[in-house]
Short mmCIF file of C-alpha atoms in Angstrom, two decimals:
data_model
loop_
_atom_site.label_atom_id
_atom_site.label_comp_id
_atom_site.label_asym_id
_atom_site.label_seq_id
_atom_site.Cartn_x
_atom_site.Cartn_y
_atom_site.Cartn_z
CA UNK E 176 -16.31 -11.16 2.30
CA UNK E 177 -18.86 -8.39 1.85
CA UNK E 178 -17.23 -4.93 2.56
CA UNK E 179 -19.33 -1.52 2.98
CA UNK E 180 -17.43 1.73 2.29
CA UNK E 181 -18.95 4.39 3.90
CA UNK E 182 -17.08 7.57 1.49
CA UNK E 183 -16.47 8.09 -1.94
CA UNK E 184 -13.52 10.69 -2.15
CA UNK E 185 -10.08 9.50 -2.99
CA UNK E 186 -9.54 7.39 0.36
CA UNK E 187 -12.76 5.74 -0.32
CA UNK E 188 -12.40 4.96 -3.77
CA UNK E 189 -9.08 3.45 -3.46
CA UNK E 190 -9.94 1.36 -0.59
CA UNK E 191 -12.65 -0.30 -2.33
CA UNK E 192 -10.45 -0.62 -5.66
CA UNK E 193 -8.01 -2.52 -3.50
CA UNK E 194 -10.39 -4.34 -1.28
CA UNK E 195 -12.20 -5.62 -4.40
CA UNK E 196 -8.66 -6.32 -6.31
CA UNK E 197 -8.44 -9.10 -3.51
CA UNK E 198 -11.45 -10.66 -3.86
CA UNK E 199 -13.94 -9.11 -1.44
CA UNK E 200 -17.60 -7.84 -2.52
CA UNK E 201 -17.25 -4.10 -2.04
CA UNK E 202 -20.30 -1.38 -1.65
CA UNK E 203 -18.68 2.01 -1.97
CA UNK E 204 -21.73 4.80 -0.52
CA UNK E 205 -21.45 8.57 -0.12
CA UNK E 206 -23.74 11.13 0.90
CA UNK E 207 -23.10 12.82 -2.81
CA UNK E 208 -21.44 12.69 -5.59
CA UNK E 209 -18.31 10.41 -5.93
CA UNK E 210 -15.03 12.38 -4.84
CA UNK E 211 -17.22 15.82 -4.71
CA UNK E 212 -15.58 17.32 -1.48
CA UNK E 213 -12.16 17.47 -0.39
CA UNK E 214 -10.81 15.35 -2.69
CA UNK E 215 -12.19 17.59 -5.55
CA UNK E 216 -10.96 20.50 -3.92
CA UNK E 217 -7.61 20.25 -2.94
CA UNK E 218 -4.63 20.89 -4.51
CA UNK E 219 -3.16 18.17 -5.60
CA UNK E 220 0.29 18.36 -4.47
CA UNK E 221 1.80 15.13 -3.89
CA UNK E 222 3.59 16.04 -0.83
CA UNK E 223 3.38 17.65 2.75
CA UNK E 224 3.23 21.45 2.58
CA UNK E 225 5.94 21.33 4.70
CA UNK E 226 7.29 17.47 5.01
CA UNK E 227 9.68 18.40 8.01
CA UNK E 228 7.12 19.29 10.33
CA UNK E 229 5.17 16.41 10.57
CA UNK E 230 5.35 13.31 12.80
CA UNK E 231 7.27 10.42 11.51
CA UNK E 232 3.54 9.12 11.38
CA UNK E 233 2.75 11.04 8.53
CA UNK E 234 6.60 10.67 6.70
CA UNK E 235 6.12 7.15 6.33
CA UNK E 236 2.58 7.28 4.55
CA UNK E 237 3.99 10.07 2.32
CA UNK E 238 7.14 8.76 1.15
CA UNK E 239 5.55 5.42 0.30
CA UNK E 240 2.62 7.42 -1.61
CA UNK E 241 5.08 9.04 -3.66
CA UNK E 242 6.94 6.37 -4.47
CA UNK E 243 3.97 4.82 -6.01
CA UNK E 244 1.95 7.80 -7.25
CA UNK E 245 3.68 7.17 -11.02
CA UNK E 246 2.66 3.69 -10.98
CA UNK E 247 -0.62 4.22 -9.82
CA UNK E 248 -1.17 6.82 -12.49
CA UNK E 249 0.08 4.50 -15.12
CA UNK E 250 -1.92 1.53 -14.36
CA UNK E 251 -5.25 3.80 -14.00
CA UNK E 252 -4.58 5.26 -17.30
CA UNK E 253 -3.54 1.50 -18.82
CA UNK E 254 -7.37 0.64 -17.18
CA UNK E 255 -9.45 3.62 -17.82
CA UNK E 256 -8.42 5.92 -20.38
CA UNK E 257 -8.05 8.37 -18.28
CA UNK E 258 -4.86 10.19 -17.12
CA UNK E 259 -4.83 11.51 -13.62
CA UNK E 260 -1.45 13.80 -14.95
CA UNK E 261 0.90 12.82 -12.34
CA UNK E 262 3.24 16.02 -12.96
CA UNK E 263 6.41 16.35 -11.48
CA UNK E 264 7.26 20.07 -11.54
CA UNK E 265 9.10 20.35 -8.74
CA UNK E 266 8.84 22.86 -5.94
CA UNK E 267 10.54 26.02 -4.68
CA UNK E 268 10.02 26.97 -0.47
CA UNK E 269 11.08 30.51 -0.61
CA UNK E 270 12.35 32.60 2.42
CA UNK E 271 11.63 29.89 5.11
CA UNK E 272 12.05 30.44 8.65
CA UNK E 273 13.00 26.33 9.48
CA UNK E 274 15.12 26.03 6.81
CA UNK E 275 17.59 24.44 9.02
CA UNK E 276 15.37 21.89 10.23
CA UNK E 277 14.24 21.11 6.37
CA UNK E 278 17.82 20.49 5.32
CA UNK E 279 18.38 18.35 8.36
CA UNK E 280 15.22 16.36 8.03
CA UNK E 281 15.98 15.78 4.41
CA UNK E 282 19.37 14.41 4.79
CA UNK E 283 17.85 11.96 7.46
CA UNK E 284 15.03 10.77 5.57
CA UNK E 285 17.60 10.87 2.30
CA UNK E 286 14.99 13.06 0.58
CA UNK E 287 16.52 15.14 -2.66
CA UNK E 288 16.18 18.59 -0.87
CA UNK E 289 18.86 21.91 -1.54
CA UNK E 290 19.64 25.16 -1.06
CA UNK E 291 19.77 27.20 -4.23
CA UNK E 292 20.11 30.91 -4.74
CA UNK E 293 17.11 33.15 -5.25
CA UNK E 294 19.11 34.19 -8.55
CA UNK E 295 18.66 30.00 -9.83
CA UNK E 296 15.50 30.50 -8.53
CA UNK E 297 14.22 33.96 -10.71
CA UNK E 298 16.18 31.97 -14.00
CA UNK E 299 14.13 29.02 -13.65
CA UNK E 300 10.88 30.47 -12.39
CA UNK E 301 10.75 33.96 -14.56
CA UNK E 302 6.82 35.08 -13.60
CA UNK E 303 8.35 34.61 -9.76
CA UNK E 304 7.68 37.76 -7.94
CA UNK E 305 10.93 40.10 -6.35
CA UNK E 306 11.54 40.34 -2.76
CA UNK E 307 12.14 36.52 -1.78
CA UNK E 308 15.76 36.17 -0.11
CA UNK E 309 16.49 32.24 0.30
CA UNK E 310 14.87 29.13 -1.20
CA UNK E 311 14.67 25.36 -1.01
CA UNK E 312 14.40 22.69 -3.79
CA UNK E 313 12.74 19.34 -3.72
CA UNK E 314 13.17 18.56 -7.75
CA UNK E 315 11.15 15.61 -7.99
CA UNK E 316 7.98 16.56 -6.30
CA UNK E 317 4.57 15.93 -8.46
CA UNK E 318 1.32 16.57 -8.53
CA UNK E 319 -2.19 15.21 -9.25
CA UNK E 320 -4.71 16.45 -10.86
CA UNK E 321 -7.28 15.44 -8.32
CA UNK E 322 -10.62 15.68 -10.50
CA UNK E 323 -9.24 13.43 -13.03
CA UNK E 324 -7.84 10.66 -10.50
CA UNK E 325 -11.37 10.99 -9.06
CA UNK E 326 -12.72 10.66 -12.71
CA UNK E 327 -10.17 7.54 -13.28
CA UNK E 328 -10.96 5.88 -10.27
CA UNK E 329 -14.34 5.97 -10.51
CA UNK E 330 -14.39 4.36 -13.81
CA UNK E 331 -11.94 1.63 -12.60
CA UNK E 332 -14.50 0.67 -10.15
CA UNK E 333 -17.48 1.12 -12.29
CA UNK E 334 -15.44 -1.67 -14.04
CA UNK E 335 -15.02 -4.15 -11.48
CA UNK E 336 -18.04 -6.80 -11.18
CA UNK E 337 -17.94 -7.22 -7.70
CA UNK E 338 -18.11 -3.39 -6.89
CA UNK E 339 -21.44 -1.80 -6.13
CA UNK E 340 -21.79 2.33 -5.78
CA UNK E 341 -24.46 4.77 -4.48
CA UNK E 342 -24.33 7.83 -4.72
CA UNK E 343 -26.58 10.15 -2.96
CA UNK E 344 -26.78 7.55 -0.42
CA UNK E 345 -26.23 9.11 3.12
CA UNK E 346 -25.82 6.70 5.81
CA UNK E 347 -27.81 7.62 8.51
CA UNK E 348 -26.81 5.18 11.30
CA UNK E 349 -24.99 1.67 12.28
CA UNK E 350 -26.72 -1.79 12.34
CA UNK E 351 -25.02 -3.32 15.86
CA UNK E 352 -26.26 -7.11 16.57
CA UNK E 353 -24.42 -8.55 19.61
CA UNK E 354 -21.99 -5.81 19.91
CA UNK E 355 -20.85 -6.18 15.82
CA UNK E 356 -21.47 -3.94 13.65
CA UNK E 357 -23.16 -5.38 10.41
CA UNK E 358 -24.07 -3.09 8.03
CA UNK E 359 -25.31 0.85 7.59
CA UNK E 360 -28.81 2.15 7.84
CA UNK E 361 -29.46 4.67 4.68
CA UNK E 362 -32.88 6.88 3.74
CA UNK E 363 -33.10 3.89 0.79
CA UNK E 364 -32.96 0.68 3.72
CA UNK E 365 -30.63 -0.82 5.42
CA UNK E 366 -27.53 -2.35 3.85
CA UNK E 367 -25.44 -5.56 5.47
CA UNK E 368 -21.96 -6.50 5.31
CA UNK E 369 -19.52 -8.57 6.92
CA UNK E 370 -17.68 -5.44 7.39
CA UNK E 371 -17.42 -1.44 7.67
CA UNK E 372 -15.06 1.36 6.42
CA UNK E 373 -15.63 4.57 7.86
CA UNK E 374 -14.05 7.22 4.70
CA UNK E 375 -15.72 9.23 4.78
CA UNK E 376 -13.65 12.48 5.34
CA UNK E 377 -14.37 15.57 7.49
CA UNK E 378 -17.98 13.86 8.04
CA UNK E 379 -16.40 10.70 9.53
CA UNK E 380 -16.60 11.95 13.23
CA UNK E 381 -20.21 12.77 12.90
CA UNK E 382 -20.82 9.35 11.85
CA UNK E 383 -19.34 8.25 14.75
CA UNK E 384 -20.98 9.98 17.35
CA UNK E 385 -23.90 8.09 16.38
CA UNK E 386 -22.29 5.15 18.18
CA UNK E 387 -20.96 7.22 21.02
CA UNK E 388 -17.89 6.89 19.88
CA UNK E 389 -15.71 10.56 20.29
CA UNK E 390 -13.30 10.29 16.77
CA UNK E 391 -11.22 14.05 16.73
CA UNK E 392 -12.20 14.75 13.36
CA UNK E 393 -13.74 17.64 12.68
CA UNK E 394 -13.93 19.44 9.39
CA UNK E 395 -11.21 22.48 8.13
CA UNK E 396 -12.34 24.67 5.51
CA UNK E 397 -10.48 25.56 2.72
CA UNK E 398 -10.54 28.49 -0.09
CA UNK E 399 -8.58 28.41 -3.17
CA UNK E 400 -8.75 30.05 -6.69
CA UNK E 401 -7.94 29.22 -10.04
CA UNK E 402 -6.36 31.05 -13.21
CA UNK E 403 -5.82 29.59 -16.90
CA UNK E 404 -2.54 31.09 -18.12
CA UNK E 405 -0.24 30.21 -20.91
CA UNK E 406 1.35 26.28 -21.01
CA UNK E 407 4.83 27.41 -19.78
CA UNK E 408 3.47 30.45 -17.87
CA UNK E 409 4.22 28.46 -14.41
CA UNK E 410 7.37 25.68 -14.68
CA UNK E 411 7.26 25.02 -11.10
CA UNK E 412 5.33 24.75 -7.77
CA UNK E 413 6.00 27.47 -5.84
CA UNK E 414 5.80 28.42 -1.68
CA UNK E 415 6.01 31.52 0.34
CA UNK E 416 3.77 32.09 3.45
CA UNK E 417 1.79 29.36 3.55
CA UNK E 418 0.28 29.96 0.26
CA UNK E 419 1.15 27.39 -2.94
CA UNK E 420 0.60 28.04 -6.52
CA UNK E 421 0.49 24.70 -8.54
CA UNK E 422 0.98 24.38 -12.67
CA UNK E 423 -1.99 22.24 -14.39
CA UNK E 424 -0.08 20.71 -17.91
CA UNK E 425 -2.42 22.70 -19.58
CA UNK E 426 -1.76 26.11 -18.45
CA UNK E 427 -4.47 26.19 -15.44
CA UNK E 428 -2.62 27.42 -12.05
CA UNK E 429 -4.32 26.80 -8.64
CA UNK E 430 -3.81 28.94 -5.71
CA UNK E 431 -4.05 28.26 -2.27
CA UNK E 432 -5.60 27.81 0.10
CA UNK E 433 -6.97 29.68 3.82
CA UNK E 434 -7.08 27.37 7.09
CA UNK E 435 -10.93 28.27 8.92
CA UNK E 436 -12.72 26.74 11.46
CA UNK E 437 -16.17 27.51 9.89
CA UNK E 438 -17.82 23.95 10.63
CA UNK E 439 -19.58 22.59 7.56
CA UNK E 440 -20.16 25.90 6.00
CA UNK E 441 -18.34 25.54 2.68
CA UNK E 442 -19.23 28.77 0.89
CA UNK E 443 -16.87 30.43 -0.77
CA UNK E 444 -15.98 34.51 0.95
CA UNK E 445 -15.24 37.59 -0.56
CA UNK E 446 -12.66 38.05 1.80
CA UNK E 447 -10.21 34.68 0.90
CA UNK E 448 -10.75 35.60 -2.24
CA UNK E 449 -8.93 39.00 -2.07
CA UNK E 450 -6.65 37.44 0.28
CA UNK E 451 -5.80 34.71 -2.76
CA UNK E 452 -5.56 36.90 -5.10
CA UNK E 453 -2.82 38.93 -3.12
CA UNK E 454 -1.09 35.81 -2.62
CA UNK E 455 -1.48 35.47 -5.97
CA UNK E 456 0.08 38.47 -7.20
CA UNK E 457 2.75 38.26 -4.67
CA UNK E 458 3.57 35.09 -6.22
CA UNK E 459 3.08 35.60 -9.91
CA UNK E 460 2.62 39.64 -11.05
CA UNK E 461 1.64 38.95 -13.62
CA UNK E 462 -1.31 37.50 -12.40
CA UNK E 463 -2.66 41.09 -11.45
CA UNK E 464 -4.08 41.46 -14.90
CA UNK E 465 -5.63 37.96 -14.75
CA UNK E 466 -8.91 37.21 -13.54
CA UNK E 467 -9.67 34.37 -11.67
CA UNK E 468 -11.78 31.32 -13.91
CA UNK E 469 -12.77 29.46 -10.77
CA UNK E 470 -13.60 29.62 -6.57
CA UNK E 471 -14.27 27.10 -4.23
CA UNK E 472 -14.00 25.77 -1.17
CA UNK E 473 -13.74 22.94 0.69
CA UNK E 474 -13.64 20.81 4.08
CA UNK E 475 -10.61 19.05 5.18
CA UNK E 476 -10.90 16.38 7.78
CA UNK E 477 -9.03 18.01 10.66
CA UNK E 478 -7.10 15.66 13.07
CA UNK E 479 -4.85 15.65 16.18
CA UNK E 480 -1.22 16.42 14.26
CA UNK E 481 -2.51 15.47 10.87
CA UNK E 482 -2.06 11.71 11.89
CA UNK E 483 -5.20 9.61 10.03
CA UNK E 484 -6.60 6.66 11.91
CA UNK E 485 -6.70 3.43 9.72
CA UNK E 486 -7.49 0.18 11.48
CA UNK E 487 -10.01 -2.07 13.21
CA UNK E 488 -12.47 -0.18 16.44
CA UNK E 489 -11.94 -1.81 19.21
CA UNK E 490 -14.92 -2.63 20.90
CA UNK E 491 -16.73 -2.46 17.31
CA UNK E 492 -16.00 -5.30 15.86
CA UNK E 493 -16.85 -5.22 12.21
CA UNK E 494 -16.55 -1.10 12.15
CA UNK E 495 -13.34 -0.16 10.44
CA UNK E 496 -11.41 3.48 9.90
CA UNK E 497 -9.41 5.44 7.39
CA UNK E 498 -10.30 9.20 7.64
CA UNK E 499 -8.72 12.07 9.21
CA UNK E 500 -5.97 12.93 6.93
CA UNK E 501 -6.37 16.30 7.54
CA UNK E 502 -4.36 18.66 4.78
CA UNK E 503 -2.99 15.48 3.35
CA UNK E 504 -5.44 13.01 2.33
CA UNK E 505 -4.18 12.99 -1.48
CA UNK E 506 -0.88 12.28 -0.80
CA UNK E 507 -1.37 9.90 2.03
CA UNK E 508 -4.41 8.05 -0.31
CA UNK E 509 -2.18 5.23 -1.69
CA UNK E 510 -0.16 4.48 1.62
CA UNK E 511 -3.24 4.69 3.24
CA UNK E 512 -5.50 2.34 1.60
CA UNK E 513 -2.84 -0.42 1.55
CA UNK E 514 -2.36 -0.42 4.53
CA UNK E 515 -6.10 -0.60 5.43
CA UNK E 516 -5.89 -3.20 2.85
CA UNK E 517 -3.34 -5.51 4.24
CA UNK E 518 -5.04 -4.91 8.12
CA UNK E 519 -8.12 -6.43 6.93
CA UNK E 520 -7.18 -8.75 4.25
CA UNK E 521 -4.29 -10.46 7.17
CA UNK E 522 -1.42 -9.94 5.25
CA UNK E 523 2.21 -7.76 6.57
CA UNK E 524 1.40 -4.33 6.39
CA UNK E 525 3.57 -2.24 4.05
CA UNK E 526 4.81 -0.29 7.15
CA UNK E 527 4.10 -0.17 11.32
CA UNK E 528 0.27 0.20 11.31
CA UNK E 529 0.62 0.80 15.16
CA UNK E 530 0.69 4.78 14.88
CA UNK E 531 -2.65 4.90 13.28
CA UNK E 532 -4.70 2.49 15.04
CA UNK E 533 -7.98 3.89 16.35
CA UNK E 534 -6.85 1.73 19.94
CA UNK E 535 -5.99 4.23 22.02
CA UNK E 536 -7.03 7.58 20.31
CA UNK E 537 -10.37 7.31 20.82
CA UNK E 538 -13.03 7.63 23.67
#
């Protein structure tokens, strides 16, 4: 079986890694660079801002993602070299307003999740900012360093005989025969195969359209910043407000991020980055004598209760999804792409695929 990927961020990537593991040709395209948009700019965190708000959708992807980050990490490494630092730091929701609703949620789903005092809180975060009241633990949350799993994956596929990658290859159209679709049109030719995986993030909708097909999933911007402190400056992920800041092993400390509907613009504004930095000094003081290494920004690929769509088209047959993750497309990535995985390959699914099949969310 030949297999185009149309997407080279982290859902992308890992598609083709496990498409190709099972013994299909794969051809992995994106309009850039490989993993140069969301998936270079997110976070990281390998876990729902806020796991008790989503559906039960979006639970099951996550908790089987994190159950298999570590091992994923580990057999990358064993295969590349490279170490995507898996990290688990832990994280701290301070002063939440649901904190009811997290506690029950986390007893259902038997997820490690506890009160603590702001005083546990200040002892083992000391650089945490004063005025927080209340705060929740998950202990055993991670995260990824998202440029280096991009790095890792990448050269796990550049390993693979049967994989094929272009880059700065924008797919420009569908080739449809008969009511199939066989292949992708590029600005280098057209390219067949018995199949097509539409990852390609907040740009999958677009893609779409082409076909008449009306996917709801339209791109999110999002700002963060960067700081490079001391190693044990930051021991934990921290929460308040909707703003995160995440510890790098090595001392680097992301903060983040704004929510805009800006379309594709994906500059970076003088205005998120004084809001960041607040955040950030609310946070951490002592980041108000630090000055920022990096900005960026990046688009998410918004969609209808952050619910991705990973299955077959109907109607298309040939033309496959798995895009619109939305805020969660790193920590979703592994779930995700098995699943795809199994749907096309005919084997059980690793959970209910019938929440995220395009048959019925699409017009």
């Amino acid at each position: 079986m030949r297999i185009l990927v149309v997407g080279g961020g982290a859902i992308g990537l890992l598609s083709a890694r496990l498409l190709a593991e099972a013994g299909a040709d794969v051809c992995l395209l994106d309009q850039g660079g490989l993993g140069g948009e969301s998936s270079w700019a997110g976070g990281g965190i390998v876990s729902p801002l806020y796991p008790w708000r989503y559906s039960p959708a979006v639970t099951a992807l996550a908790h089987w993602s994190q159950d298999f980050y570590p091992q994923l990490a580990a057999r990358l490494l064993g295969d590349t070299g490279i170490d995507p630092e898996v990290y688990v730091t832990g994280l701290y929701w301070l002063d939440l307003e649901d904190e009811a609703t997290a506690l029950a949620w986390a007893a259902r789903e038997q997820r490690s999740l506890l009160a603590v005092s702001i005083e546990a809180v200040h002892q083992a975060v000391p650089v945490l900012g004063s005025g927080y009241s209340r705060a929740l633990h998950m202990p055993n949350v991670a995260n990824v360093r998202n440029p280096r799993l991009i790095k890792a994956l990448r050269a796990a596929l550049l390993n693979m005989p049967t994989v094929t990658i272009h880059e700065q290859c924008a797919v420009t159209g569908f080739i449809q025969e008969g009511g199939r679709i066989c292949g992708v049109r590029t600005e280098a030719g057209d390219l067949r195969a018995d199949r097509v995986v539409v990852a390609a993030g907040a740009w999958s909708g677009e893609l779409l359209a082409g076909l008449g097909i009306a996917l709801p999933v339209e791109p999110v911007k999002g700002q963060m910043i960067l700081y490079k402190c001391a190693e044990s400056f930051l021991p934990s992920m921290v929460l308040a407000k909707g703003r995160y800041a995440i510890p790098r092993r090595d001392g680097h400390i992301l903060i983040g991020s704004t929510l805009e509907h800006a379309g594709f613009d994906k500059a970076p504004t003088e205005n998120a980055l004084d809001s960041l930095k607040a955040s950030a000094v609310e946070l951490l003081p002592a980041l108000a004598e630090a000055v920022p290494v990096g900005h960026w920004a990046g688009l998410r690929p918004g969609s209808p209760e952050g619910i991705p769509f990973i299955g077959a088209v109907p109607g298309f047959e040939g033309l496959w999804l798995n895009c619109g993750h939305y805020r969660n497309g790193l920590v979703l990535a592994p779930a995700s792409c098995q699943l795809l995985a199994d749907l096309m390959l005919g084997r059980q699914p690793i959970i209910d695929p019938a929440p995220y099949a395009p048959r019925g969310r699409l017009t």
